[in-house]
Amino acid sequence: MDNVKAYSATSATSPVAPTKIKRRDPKEHDVQIDILFCGVCHSDIHQVRNEWNQVLPTTYPIVPGHEIVGRVTAVGSGVKKHKTGDIVAVGCMVDSDRTCPRCKEGLEQFCPNMVLTYNGPDKHLGGVTYGGYSASIVVDEHFVLRVPANLNLAGVAPLLCAGITTYSPMRRWGVTKGKKVGVVGLGGLGHMGVKFAHALGAHVVVFTGSPDKKEDALRLGANEVVVTRNKEEMAKHANSFDFILDTVSADHDINAYINLLGKDGNLTLVGAPSKPLEVSAFSLIMGRRSLSGSNIGGIAETQEMLDFCGKHGITADVEVIPIQKINEAYERMIKSDVKYRFSIDMSSLVGEK
Ligand code: NAP
Ligand code: ZN
């Protein structure tokens, strides 16, 4: 298909603007999807502006968007999981080799041949893959998720990245009832982290630099809120956490949080600031604490997360915007001025030429 409406950036300094892109005709195992909503992740900004050029340089033009919900409009002859008319979702990955040990254990996100939904090598059309800031997408059925019928679709879209990225490390590090869990940064990822930690039964403490988010944090499921610039409030929690999830997108002092971990406590980084973070050896040595990272989640776990959300009635808190507001949305996200995820209503593309 030629001439699918989309929004792209053509350089690290240009705005995201209207364009037309190609999508392949569905092959045997492909699902063709009309996109209804696409969440706006801070990773979209990092990549549009080539802030990750050291590890993941951006190829322009870039069509961002990896929090996709839509309706199936066609399927290839071999597709078993989905049919025309189904409401489905696509996250950060659209392919992997399916044969390596990582794929076999359901961790496609660590496959050496994993293909990102945007800015990854497109083996069908050449060039790079184009993401969800577009009218439609064609994806192999293995990477297409089922959406529980009871959830609001604008709020489902962000589950595909912000949701799985916070759910996966909480499952990995055993967040359950009786555990004390911290969430640093109340943005798109952070607010999902709070919802999941609360639903899993933990005692949840939010660390925020934005005092005006305090009430929201409590409403979202936090038991306590610490405004990070308040040193006394921080000190009260020293040596007490089982697990802390750090979702901050910019440079910050992680030792301040590592010092709040108890014995054998773990801090997992999911936020991906472009500059390396400094770690004090003593923060880790004292208490045998650990520091780790986590990258989205595998396809099976993403489906498990969506089903968990269906069961618990969990979606993201979204501000729905037309695609024409995307550049303004980026500026607001950088100022931490979003409650708590922008979700683009893709019907706004209809008016574009
Ligand atoms: P976001 O909505 O912009 O939220 C980030 C939050 O971090 C802000 O709301 C703010 O929270 C806090 N923050 C921002 N600047 C800060 C600063 N200078 N110092 C301290 N805190 C600051 O972003 P997001 O979409 O949740 O993404 C967060 C990060 O995770 C990004 O770097 C993104 O690329 C990364 N990410 C990683 C994965 C993965 O698989 N590991 C997946 C998706 C995204 P407060 O206002 O509460 O302080
Ligand atoms: Zn993302």
mmCIF file of C-alpha atoms and ligand atoms in Angstrom:
data_model
loop_
_atom_site.group_PDB
_atom_site.id
_atom_site.type_symbol
_atom_site.label_atom_id
_atom_site.label_comp_id
_atom_site.label_asym_id
_atom_site.label_seq_id
_atom_site.Cartn_x
_atom_site.Cartn_y
_atom_site.Cartn_z
ATOM 1 C CA MET A 1 0.000 0.000 0.000
ATOM 2 C CA ASP A 2 1.319 3.412 -0.956
ATOM 3 C CA ASN A 3 0.287 6.713 0.500
ATOM 4 C CA VAL A 4 -0.627 5.780 4.035
ATOM 5 C CA LYS A 5 -0.984 8.998 6.067
ATOM 6 C CA ALA A 6 1.595 9.403 8.823
ATOM 7 C CA TYR A 7 3.636 11.937 10.836
ATOM 8 C CA SER A 8 7.418 11.934 10.680
ATOM 9 C CA ALA A 9 10.491 13.976 11.619
ATOM 10 C CA THR A 10 13.150 14.476 8.972
ATOM 11 C CA SER A 11 16.022 15.539 11.262
ATOM 12 C CA ALA A 12 16.926 15.821 14.955
ATOM 13 C CA THR A 13 15.844 19.457 14.947
ATOM 14 C CA SER A 14 12.746 19.382 12.736
ATOM 15 C CA PRO A 15 9.188 19.109 14.048
ATOM 16 C CA VAL A 16 7.050 16.027 13.580
ATOM 17 C CA ALA A 17 4.994 16.798 10.444
ATOM 18 C CA PRO A 18 2.566 15.171 7.962
ATOM 19 C CA THR A 19 3.911 12.710 5.399
ATOM 20 C CA LYS A 20 2.873 9.632 3.415
ATOM 21 C CA ILE A 21 4.468 6.206 3.860
ATOM 22 C CA LYS A 22 4.287 2.735 2.335
ATOM 23 C CA ARG A 23 2.992 -0.364 4.112
ATOM 24 C CA ARG A 24 3.397 -3.880 2.701
ATOM 25 C CA ASP A 25 0.376 -5.916 1.585
ATOM 26 C CA PRO A 26 -0.296 -8.564 4.248
ATOM 27 C CA LYS A 27 1.724 -11.748 3.725
ATOM 28 C CA GLU A 28 0.736 -15.238 4.918
ATOM 29 C CA HIS A 29 1.250 -14.550 8.644
ATOM 30 C CA ASP A 30 0.550 -10.821 8.636
ATOM 31 C CA VAL A 31 -2.200 -8.799 10.251
ATOM 32 C CA GLN A 32 -3.206 -5.444 8.727
ATOM 33 C CA ILE A 33 -4.416 -2.957 11.319
ATOM 34 C CA ASP A 34 -6.187 0.424 11.124
ATOM 35 C CA ILE A 35 -4.676 2.377 14.019
ATOM 36 C CA LEU A 36 -7.210 3.907 16.439
ATOM 37 C CA PHE A 37 -4.918 5.252 19.201
ATOM 38 C CA CYS A 38 -1.168 5.577 19.680
ATOM 39 C CA GLY A 39 0.446 6.524 22.989
ATOM 40 C CA VAL A 40 3.281 9.069 23.155
ATOM 41 C CA CYS A 41 6.342 7.622 24.928
ATOM 42 C CA HIS A 42 9.351 9.653 26.072
ATOM 43 C CA SER A 43 11.397 7.239 23.917
ATOM 44 C CA ASP A 44 9.680 8.840 20.893
ATOM 45 C CA ILE A 45 11.220 12.182 21.892
ATOM 46 C CA HIS A 46 14.657 10.663 22.633
ATOM 47 C CA GLN A 47 14.686 9.084 19.168
ATOM 48 C CA VAL A 48 13.117 11.917 17.147
ATOM 49 C CA ARG A 49 15.877 14.142 18.585
ATOM 50 C CA ASN A 50 18.580 11.462 18.180
ATOM 51 C CA GLU A 51 19.422 11.653 21.894
ATOM 52 C CA TRP A 52 20.351 7.955 21.931
ATOM 53 C CA ASN A 53 22.783 8.306 19.020
ATOM 54 C CA GLN A 54 25.523 6.481 20.979
ATOM 55 C CA VAL A 55 23.507 3.239 21.222
ATOM 56 C CA LEU A 56 20.579 3.526 18.831
ATOM 57 C CA PRO A 57 21.177 6.185 16.190
ATOM 58 C CA THR A 58 18.065 7.462 14.438
ATOM 59 C CA THR A 59 17.549 6.963 10.717
ATOM 60 C CA TYR A 60 15.492 9.784 9.179
ATOM 61 C CA PRO A 61 12.743 10.187 8.334
ATOM 62 C CA ILE A 62 11.442 8.650 11.569
ATOM 63 C CA VAL A 63 7.778 7.767 12.126
ATOM 64 C CA PRO A 64 7.580 7.201 15.919
ATOM 65 C CA GLY A 65 4.911 5.377 17.913
ATOM 66 C CA HIS A 66 5.066 2.009 19.689
ATOM 67 C CA GLU A 67 1.923 2.042 21.821
ATOM 68 C CA ILE A 68 -0.595 0.995 19.200
ATOM 69 C CA VAL A 69 -4.233 -0.069 19.397
ATOM 70 C CA GLY A 70 -6.318 -0.697 16.312
ATOM 71 C CA ARG A 71 -8.828 -2.757 14.377
ATOM 72 C CA VAL A 72 -7.861 -5.641 12.091
ATOM 73 C CA THR A 73 -8.774 -4.892 8.466
ATOM 74 C CA ALA A 74 -7.200 -7.932 6.745
ATOM 75 C CA VAL A 75 -5.225 -11.066 7.618
ATOM 76 C CA GLY A 76 -2.912 -13.359 5.633
ATOM 77 C CA SER A 77 -4.055 -16.897 4.795
ATOM 78 C CA GLY A 78 -1.951 -18.463 7.576
ATOM 79 C CA VAL A 79 -3.095 -16.214 10.421
ATOM 80 C CA LYS A 80 -4.727 -18.124 13.296
ATOM 81 C CA LYS A 81 -4.660 -15.733 16.264
ATOM 82 C CA HIS A 82 -6.643 -12.813 14.839
ATOM 83 C CA LYS A 83 -9.470 -12.085 12.398
ATOM 84 C CA THR A 84 -10.870 -9.074 10.570
ATOM 85 C CA GLY A 85 -12.723 -6.768 12.972
ATOM 86 C CA ASP A 86 -10.757 -7.763 16.096
ATOM 87 C CA ILE A 87 -9.396 -5.019 18.364
ATOM 88 C CA VAL A 88 -5.671 -5.679 18.726
ATOM 89 C CA ALA A 89 -2.478 -4.039 19.924
ATOM 90 C CA VAL A 90 1.176 -3.741 18.915
ATOM 91 C CA GLY A 91 4.031 -2.646 21.173
ATOM 92 C CA CYS A 92 7.728 -1.912 20.718
ATOM 93 C CA MET A 93 8.625 -4.962 18.603
ATOM 94 C CA VAL A 94 7.339 -6.229 15.239
ATOM 95 C CA ASP A 95 9.705 -9.151 14.604
ATOM 96 C CA SER A 96 12.528 -11.366 15.927
ATOM 97 C CA ASP A 97 14.214 -14.534 14.641
ATOM 98 C CA ARG A 98 12.025 -16.950 16.747
ATOM 99 C CA THR A 99 14.888 -19.481 16.813
ATOM 100 C CA CYS A 100 17.491 -18.104 19.243
ATOM 101 C CA PRO A 101 17.561 -19.101 22.936
ATOM 102 C CA ARG A 102 16.098 -15.714 23.947
ATOM 103 C CA CYS A 103 13.112 -16.129 21.621
ATOM 104 C CA LYS A 104 12.609 -19.716 22.806
ATOM 105 C CA GLU A 105 12.339 -18.550 26.410
ATOM 106 C CA GLY A 106 9.823 -15.873 25.427
ATOM 107 C CA LEU A 107 12.226 -12.951 25.741
ATOM 108 C CA GLU A 108 12.009 -11.651 22.181
ATOM 109 C CA GLN A 109 13.110 -8.210 23.430
ATOM 110 C CA PHE A 110 16.639 -9.600 23.868
ATOM 111 C CA CYS A 111 16.815 -11.469 20.521
ATOM 112 C CA PRO A 112 19.847 -10.263 18.526
ATOM 113 C CA ASN A 113 17.552 -10.009 15.499
ATOM 114 C CA MET A 114 14.645 -8.270 17.214
ATOM 115 C CA VAL A 115 13.062 -5.575 15.013
ATOM 116 C CA LEU A 116 11.757 -2.444 16.708
ATOM 117 C CA THR A 117 8.372 -1.087 15.635
ATOM 118 C CA TYR A 118 10.126 2.057 14.384
ATOM 119 C CA ASN A 119 13.729 2.879 13.537
ATOM 120 C CA GLY A 120 14.515 -0.847 13.069
ATOM 121 C CA PRO A 121 15.598 -2.556 9.834
ATOM 122 C CA ASP A 122 12.544 -3.289 7.637
ATOM 123 C CA LYS A 123 13.270 -6.620 5.951
ATOM 124 C CA HIS A 124 10.138 -6.424 3.795
ATOM 125 C CA LEU A 125 10.373 -2.949 2.248
ATOM 126 C CA GLY A 126 14.010 -2.022 2.974
ATOM 127 C CA GLY A 127 14.974 1.066 4.955
ATOM 128 C CA VAL A 128 13.608 1.311 8.484
ATOM 129 C CA THR A 129 10.329 0.372 10.103
ATOM 130 C CA TYR A 130 7.705 3.054 10.639
ATOM 131 C CA GLY A 131 5.664 3.240 13.840
ATOM 132 C CA GLY A 132 2.214 4.096 15.029
ATOM 133 C CA TYR A 133 1.937 7.808 14.204
ATOM 134 C CA SER A 134 0.194 6.549 11.073
ATOM 135 C CA ALA A 135 -3.172 5.429 9.753
ATOM 136 C CA SER A 136 -2.315 1.724 9.491
ATOM 137 C CA ILE A 137 0.384 -0.892 10.067
ATOM 138 C CA VAL A 138 1.078 -4.472 8.952
ATOM 139 C CA VAL A 139 2.599 -6.806 11.574
ATOM 140 C CA ASP A 140 3.356 -10.536 11.884
ATOM 141 C CA GLU A 141 0.626 -12.160 14.008
ATOM 142 C CA HIS A 142 3.123 -13.301 16.666
ATOM 143 C CA PHE A 143 3.687 -9.643 17.604
ATOM 144 C CA VAL A 144 -0.013 -8.708 17.625
ATOM 145 C CA LEU A 145 -1.719 -8.819 21.058
ATOM 146 C CA ARG A 146 -5.332 -9.414 22.070
ATOM 147 C CA VAL A 147 -7.069 -6.552 23.915
ATOM 148 C CA PRO A 148 -9.511 -7.330 26.770
ATOM 149 C CA ALA A 149 -12.997 -6.164 25.734
ATOM 150 C CA ASN A 150 -13.756 -4.208 28.938
ATOM 151 C CA LEU A 151 -11.009 -1.562 28.635
ATOM 152 C CA ASN A 152 -11.064 1.990 27.232
ATOM 153 C CA LEU A 153 -8.950 1.941 24.073
ATOM 154 C CA ALA A 154 -7.283 5.353 24.422
ATOM 155 C CA GLY A 155 -6.047 4.182 27.832
ATOM 156 C CA VAL A 156 -5.021 0.738 26.547
ATOM 157 C CA ALA A 157 -2.503 2.083 24.001
ATOM 158 C CA PRO A 158 0.104 3.126 26.639
ATOM 159 C CA LEU A 159 -0.008 -0.354 28.199
ATOM 160 C CA LEU A 160 1.944 -1.589 25.177
ATOM 161 C CA CYS A 161 5.122 0.168 26.321
ATOM 162 C CA ALA A 162 4.650 2.042 29.615
ATOM 163 C CA GLY A 163 2.556 -0.877 30.901
ATOM 164 C CA ILE A 164 4.776 -3.823 30.044
ATOM 165 C CA THR A 165 7.993 -1.926 30.887
ATOM 166 C CA THR A 166 6.833 -1.472 34.495
ATOM 167 C CA TYR A 167 4.922 -4.772 34.872
ATOM 168 C CA SER A 168 7.829 -6.980 33.739
ATOM 169 C CA PRO A 169 10.480 -5.903 36.309
ATOM 170 C CA MET A 170 7.895 -5.984 39.098
ATOM 171 C CA ARG A 171 7.129 -9.610 38.266
ATOM 172 C CA ARG A 172 10.822 -10.402 37.882
ATOM 173 C CA TRP A 173 11.728 -8.936 41.304
ATOM 174 C CA GLY A 174 8.790 -10.449 43.147
ATOM 175 C CA VAL A 175 6.630 -7.423 43.927
ATOM 176 C CA THR A 176 3.819 -8.797 46.093
ATOM 177 C CA LYS A 177 1.880 -8.145 49.274
ATOM 178 C CA GLY A 178 4.204 -7.282 52.160
ATOM 179 C CA LYS A 179 6.897 -5.709 49.952
ATOM 180 C CA LYS A 180 7.851 -2.030 50.134
ATOM 181 C CA VAL A 181 8.156 -0.649 46.616
ATOM 182 C CA GLY A 182 9.324 2.764 45.392
ATOM 183 C CA VAL A 183 8.515 4.356 42.046
ATOM 184 C CA VAL A 184 10.735 7.261 40.993
ATOM 185 C CA GLY A 185 9.179 9.759 38.553
ATOM 186 C CA LEU A 186 5.428 10.020 38.063
ATOM 187 C CA GLY A 187 5.192 10.166 34.280
ATOM 188 C CA GLY A 188 3.862 7.689 31.714
ATOM 189 C CA LEU A 189 5.901 4.743 33.012
ATOM 190 C CA GLY A 190 5.811 5.827 36.648
ATOM 191 C CA HIS A 191 2.046 6.106 36.924
ATOM 192 C CA MET A 192 1.657 2.620 35.443
ATOM 193 C CA GLY A 193 4.270 1.356 37.912
ATOM 194 C CA VAL A 194 2.184 2.738 40.780
ATOM 195 C CA LYS A 195 -0.988 1.070 39.464
ATOM 196 C CA PHE A 196 0.729 -2.310 39.076
ATOM 197 C CA ALA A 197 2.581 -2.246 42.409
ATOM 198 C CA HIS A 198 -0.711 -1.352 44.125
ATOM 199 C CA ALA A 199 -2.639 -4.090 42.281
ATOM 200 C CA LEU A 200 0.076 -6.611 43.234
ATOM 201 C CA GLY A 201 -0.514 -5.719 46.895
ATOM 202 C CA ALA A 202 2.722 -3.874 47.731
ATOM 203 C CA HIS A 203 3.181 -0.818 49.973
ATOM 204 C CA VAL A 204 3.899 1.864 47.371
ATOM 205 C CA VAL A 205 5.951 5.052 47.822
ATOM 206 C CA VAL A 206 6.151 7.564 44.964
ATOM 207 C CA PHE A 207 9.186 9.828 44.561
ATOM 208 C CA THR A 208 8.350 12.919 42.557
ATOM 209 C CA GLY A 209 9.974 16.229 41.768
ATOM 210 C CA SER A 210 6.538 17.734 41.129
ATOM 211 C CA PRO A 211 4.739 18.586 44.413
ATOM 212 C CA ASP A 212 1.486 19.173 42.480
ATOM 213 C CA LYS A 213 1.340 15.446 41.626
ATOM 214 C CA LYS A 214 1.012 14.413 45.279
ATOM 215 C CA GLU A 215 -2.770 13.977 45.346
ATOM 216 C CA ASP A 216 -2.782 12.136 42.052
ATOM 217 C CA ALA A 217 -0.107 9.740 43.275
ATOM 218 C CA LEU A 218 -2.329 8.765 46.214
ATOM 219 C CA ARG A 219 -5.362 8.395 43.927
ATOM 220 C CA LEU A 220 -3.336 6.171 41.575
ATOM 221 C CA GLY A 221 -2.534 3.778 44.428
ATOM 222 C CA ALA A 222 0.458 5.153 46.333
ATOM 223 C CA ASN A 223 0.457 4.776 50.129
ATOM 224 C CA GLU A 224 3.010 7.569 50.580
ATOM 225 C CA VAL A 225 4.483 10.334 48.436
ATOM 226 C CA VAL A 226 7.929 11.878 48.842
ATOM 227 C CA VAL A 227 8.825 15.167 47.177
ATOM 228 C CA THR A 228 12.443 14.440 46.307
ATOM 229 C CA ARG A 229 13.893 17.838 47.122
ATOM 230 C CA ASN A 230 12.746 17.370 50.752
ATOM 231 C CA LYS A 231 15.853 15.777 52.303
ATOM 232 C CA GLU A 232 14.095 14.974 55.599
ATOM 233 C CA GLU A 233 11.311 13.050 53.894
ATOM 234 C CA MET A 234 13.913 11.135 51.869
ATOM 235 C CA ALA A 235 15.980 10.290 54.981
ATOM 236 C CA LYS A 236 12.950 8.769 56.720
ATOM 237 C CA HIS A 237 12.964 5.951 54.154
ATOM 238 C CA ALA A 238 16.687 5.043 54.392
ATOM 239 C CA ASN A 239 17.490 1.293 54.224
ATOM 240 C CA SER A 240 13.844 0.275 53.904
ATOM 241 C CA PHE A 241 12.849 -0.694 50.365
ATOM 242 C CA ASP A 242 12.677 -4.153 48.806
ATOM 243 C CA PHE A 243 12.452 -2.768 45.296
ATOM 244 C CA ILE A 244 12.632 0.619 43.574
ATOM 245 C CA LEU A 245 11.714 1.262 39.939
ATOM 246 C CA ASP A 246 13.460 4.309 38.451
ATOM 247 C CA THR A 247 11.579 5.750 35.461
ATOM 248 C CA VAL A 248 13.341 9.127 35.190
ATOM 249 C CA SER A 249 14.118 10.226 31.625
ATOM 250 C CA ALA A 250 16.866 12.757 32.468
ATOM 251 C CA ASP A 251 20.161 12.927 34.358
ATOM 252 C CA HIS A 252 19.690 12.480 38.142
ATOM 253 C CA ASP A 253 21.404 11.123 41.281
ATOM 254 C CA ILE A 254 20.543 7.416 41.561
ATOM 255 C CA ASN A 255 22.639 6.969 44.735
ATOM 256 C CA ALA A 256 19.987 8.923 46.628
ATOM 257 C CA TYR A 257 17.567 6.058 45.827
ATOM 258 C CA ILE A 258 20.010 3.135 46.123
ATOM 259 C CA ASN A 259 20.613 4.309 49.711
ATOM 260 C CA LEU A 260 16.929 3.817 50.452
ATOM 261 C CA LEU A 261 17.113 0.079 49.638
ATOM 262 C CA GLY A 262 17.188 -2.432 52.468
ATOM 263 C CA LYS A 263 19.457 -5.504 52.599
ATOM 264 C CA ASP A 264 19.420 -7.290 49.238
ATOM 265 C CA GLY A 265 17.128 -4.606 47.858
ATOM 266 C CA ASN A 266 17.119 -3.953 44.137
ATOM 267 C CA LEU A 267 16.834 -0.794 42.093
ATOM 268 C CA THR A 268 15.834 -1.387 38.487
ATOM 269 C CA LEU A 269 16.384 1.310 35.903
ATOM 270 C CA VAL A 270 13.857 1.537 33.116
ATOM 271 C CA GLY A 271 14.300 5.252 32.465
ATOM 272 C CA ALA A 272 16.917 5.741 29.771
ATOM 273 C CA PRO A 273 18.726 9.095 30.130
ATOM 274 C CA SER A 274 21.169 9.662 27.299
ATOM 275 C CA LYS A 275 24.138 10.402 29.608
ATOM 276 C CA PRO A 276 25.761 7.686 31.839
ATOM 277 C CA LEU A 277 24.689 7.796 35.506
ATOM 278 C CA GLU A 278 27.259 7.827 38.335
ATOM 279 C CA VAL A 279 27.044 4.969 40.861
ATOM 280 C CA SER A 280 28.700 5.026 44.282
ATOM 281 C CA ALA A 281 30.271 1.639 45.046
ATOM 282 C CA PHE A 282 29.488 2.142 48.741
ATOM 283 C CA SER A 283 25.775 2.535 48.059
ATOM 284 C CA LEU A 284 25.769 -0.981 46.597
ATOM 285 C CA ILE A 285 28.290 -2.635 48.917
ATOM 286 C CA MET A 286 26.459 -1.647 52.076
ATOM 287 C CA GLY A 287 23.497 -4.006 52.343
ATOM 288 C CA ARG A 288 24.446 -6.184 49.348
ATOM 289 C CA ARG A 289 22.129 -4.093 47.211
ATOM 290 C CA SER A 290 21.814 -4.539 43.462
ATOM 291 C CA LEU A 291 21.252 -2.303 40.493
ATOM 292 C CA SER A 292 19.774 -3.623 37.272
ATOM 293 C CA GLY A 293 17.926 -2.675 34.127
ATOM 294 C CA SER A 294 14.895 -3.942 32.269
ATOM 295 C CA ASN A 295 13.746 -3.604 28.676
ATOM 296 C CA ILE A 296 9.995 -3.748 27.853
ATOM 297 C CA GLY A 297 8.908 -7.421 28.101
ATOM 298 C CA GLY A 298 8.390 -10.499 25.896
ATOM 299 C CA ILE A 299 5.244 -11.132 23.879
ATOM 300 C CA ALA A 300 3.795 -13.779 26.224
ATOM 301 C CA GLU A 301 4.350 -11.513 29.227
ATOM 302 C CA THR A 302 2.837 -8.552 27.360
ATOM 303 C CA GLN A 303 -0.318 -10.620 26.790
ATOM 304 C CA GLU A 304 -0.258 -11.638 30.471
ATOM 305 C CA MET A 305 -0.018 -7.926 31.420
ATOM 306 C CA LEU A 306 -2.962 -7.012 29.157
ATOM 307 C CA ASP A 307 -5.055 -9.831 30.632
ATOM 308 C CA PHE A 308 -4.061 -8.681 34.161
ATOM 309 C CA CYS A 309 -5.241 -5.170 33.208
ATOM 310 C CA GLY A 310 -8.529 -6.606 31.916
ATOM 311 C CA LYS A 311 -9.054 -8.483 35.181
ATOM 312 C CA HIS A 312 -8.189 -5.513 37.405
ATOM 313 C CA GLY A 313 -9.721 -2.790 35.190
ATOM 314 C CA ILE A 314 -6.355 -1.069 34.707
ATOM 315 C CA THR A 315 -5.626 1.430 31.904
ATOM 316 C CA ALA A 316 -3.356 4.460 31.632
ATOM 317 C CA ASP A 317 -4.639 7.905 32.648
ATOM 318 C CA VAL A 318 -4.575 9.667 29.292
ATOM 319 C CA GLU A 319 -4.983 13.082 27.743
ATOM 320 C CA VAL A 320 -6.301 12.361 24.254
ATOM 321 C CA ILE A 321 -4.841 14.650 21.583
ATOM 322 C CA PRO A 322 -5.148 15.003 17.821
ATOM 323 C CA ILE A 323 -1.920 14.203 15.951
ATOM 324 C CA GLN A 324 -1.649 17.898 14.991
ATOM 325 C CA LYS A 325 -0.766 18.658 18.673
ATOM 326 C CA ILE A 326 2.204 16.268 18.791
ATOM 327 C CA ASN A 327 5.017 18.836 18.920
ATOM 328 C CA GLU A 328 3.291 20.724 21.726
ATOM 329 C CA ALA A 329 2.818 17.387 23.531
ATOM 330 C CA TYR A 330 6.581 16.722 23.351
ATOM 331 C CA GLU A 331 7.360 20.120 24.908
ATOM 332 C CA ARG A 332 4.865 19.493 27.689
ATOM 333 C CA MET A 333 6.269 16.006 28.391
ATOM 334 C CA ILE A 334 9.758 17.430 28.751
ATOM 335 C CA LYS A 335 8.356 19.792 31.398
ATOM 336 C CA SER A 336 6.653 16.809 33.164
ATOM 337 C CA ASP A 337 3.319 18.450 32.273
ATOM 338 C CA VAL A 338 1.171 15.458 31.330
ATOM 339 C CA LYS A 339 -1.313 13.474 33.397
ATOM 340 C CA TYR A 340 -0.049 10.935 32.687
ATOM 341 C CA ARG A 341 0.221 9.889 29.060
ATOM 342 C CA PHE A 342 -0.744 11.527 25.792
ATOM 343 C CA SER A 343 -2.764 9.188 23.588
ATOM 344 C CA ILE A 344 -3.165 10.263 19.971
ATOM 345 C CA ASP A 345 -6.622 9.826 18.468
ATOM 346 C CA MET A 346 -5.646 8.645 15.003
ATOM 347 C CA SER A 347 -8.994 9.641 13.483
ATOM 348 C CA SER A 348 -7.422 13.135 13.521
ATOM 349 C CA LEU A 349 -5.372 12.021 10.495
ATOM 350 C CA VAL A 350 -8.530 11.944 8.368
ATOM 351 C CA GLY A 351 -8.488 15.706 7.805
ATOM 352 C CA GLU A 352 -4.881 15.620 6.552
ATOM 353 C CA LYS A 353 -4.299 15.745 2.793
HETATM 354 P P1 NAP B 1 7.717 10.801 31.042
HETATM 355 O O1 NAP B 1 6.266 10.547 30.921
HETATM 356 O O2 NAP B 1 8.285 12.048 30.489
HETATM 357 O O3 NAP B 1 8.075 10.648 32.611
HETATM 358 C C1 NAP B 1 9.358 10.841 33.128
HETATM 359 C C2 NAP B 1 9.225 11.383 34.557
HETATM 360 O O4 NAP B 1 10.537 11.539 35.095
HETATM 361 C C3 NAP B 1 8.612 12.770 34.637
HETATM 362 O O5 NAP B 1 7.227 12.755 34.685
HETATM 363 C C4 NAP B 1 9.215 13.312 35.930
HETATM 364 O O6 NAP B 1 8.461 12.831 37.048
HETATM 365 C C5 NAP B 1 10.571 12.658 35.977
HETATM 366 N N1 NAP B 1 11.624 13.574 35.500
HETATM 367 C C6 NAP B 1 11.704 14.179 34.305
HETATM 368 N N2 NAP B 1 12.812 14.942 34.227
HETATM 369 C C7 NAP B 1 13.433 14.812 35.410
HETATM 370 C C8 NAP B 1 14.642 15.328 35.968
HETATM 371 N N3 NAP B 1 15.406 16.166 35.260
HETATM 372 N N4 NAP B 1 14.988 14.957 37.217
HETATM 373 C C9 NAP B 1 14.197 14.125 37.932
HETATM 374 N N5 NAP B 1 13.039 13.602 37.462
HETATM 375 C C10 NAP B 1 12.670 13.940 36.228
HETATM 376 O O7 NAP B 1 8.552 9.642 30.333
HETATM 377 P P2 NAP B 1 8.181 8.081 30.137
HETATM 378 O O8 NAP B 1 7.530 7.911 28.808
HETATM 379 O O9 NAP B 1 7.545 7.572 31.352
HETATM 380 O O10 NAP B 1 9.649 7.467 29.976
HETATM 381 C C11 NAP B 1 10.584 7.549 31.031
HETATM 382 C C12 NAP B 1 11.940 7.035 30.583
HETATM 383 O O11 NAP B 1 11.839 5.614 30.363
HETATM 384 C C13 NAP B 1 12.440 7.607 29.250
HETATM 385 O O12 NAP B 1 13.840 7.799 29.343
HETATM 386 C C14 NAP B 1 12.122 6.519 28.245
HETATM 387 O O13 NAP B 1 12.925 6.550 27.102
HETATM 388 C C15 NAP B 1 12.374 5.292 29.083
HETATM 389 N N6 NAP B 1 11.725 4.062 28.606
HETATM 390 C C16 NAP B 1 12.383 2.901 28.806
HETATM 391 C C17 NAP B 1 11.795 1.690 28.447
HETATM 392 C C18 NAP B 1 12.494 0.395 28.722
HETATM 393 O O14 NAP B 1 12.122 -0.627 28.132
HETATM 394 N N7 NAP B 1 13.459 0.367 29.600
HETATM 395 C C19 NAP B 1 10.534 1.693 27.839
HETATM 396 C C20 NAP B 1 9.887 2.910 27.674
HETATM 397 C C21 NAP B 1 10.486 4.097 28.055
HETATM 398 P P3 NAP B 1 8.058 13.773 38.286
HETATM 399 O O15 NAP B 1 7.330 14.958 37.705
HETATM 400 O O16 NAP B 1 7.194 12.897 39.121
HETATM 401 O O17 NAP B 1 9.343 14.123 38.969
HETATM 402 ZN ZN ZN B 2 8.046 3.445 24.921
#
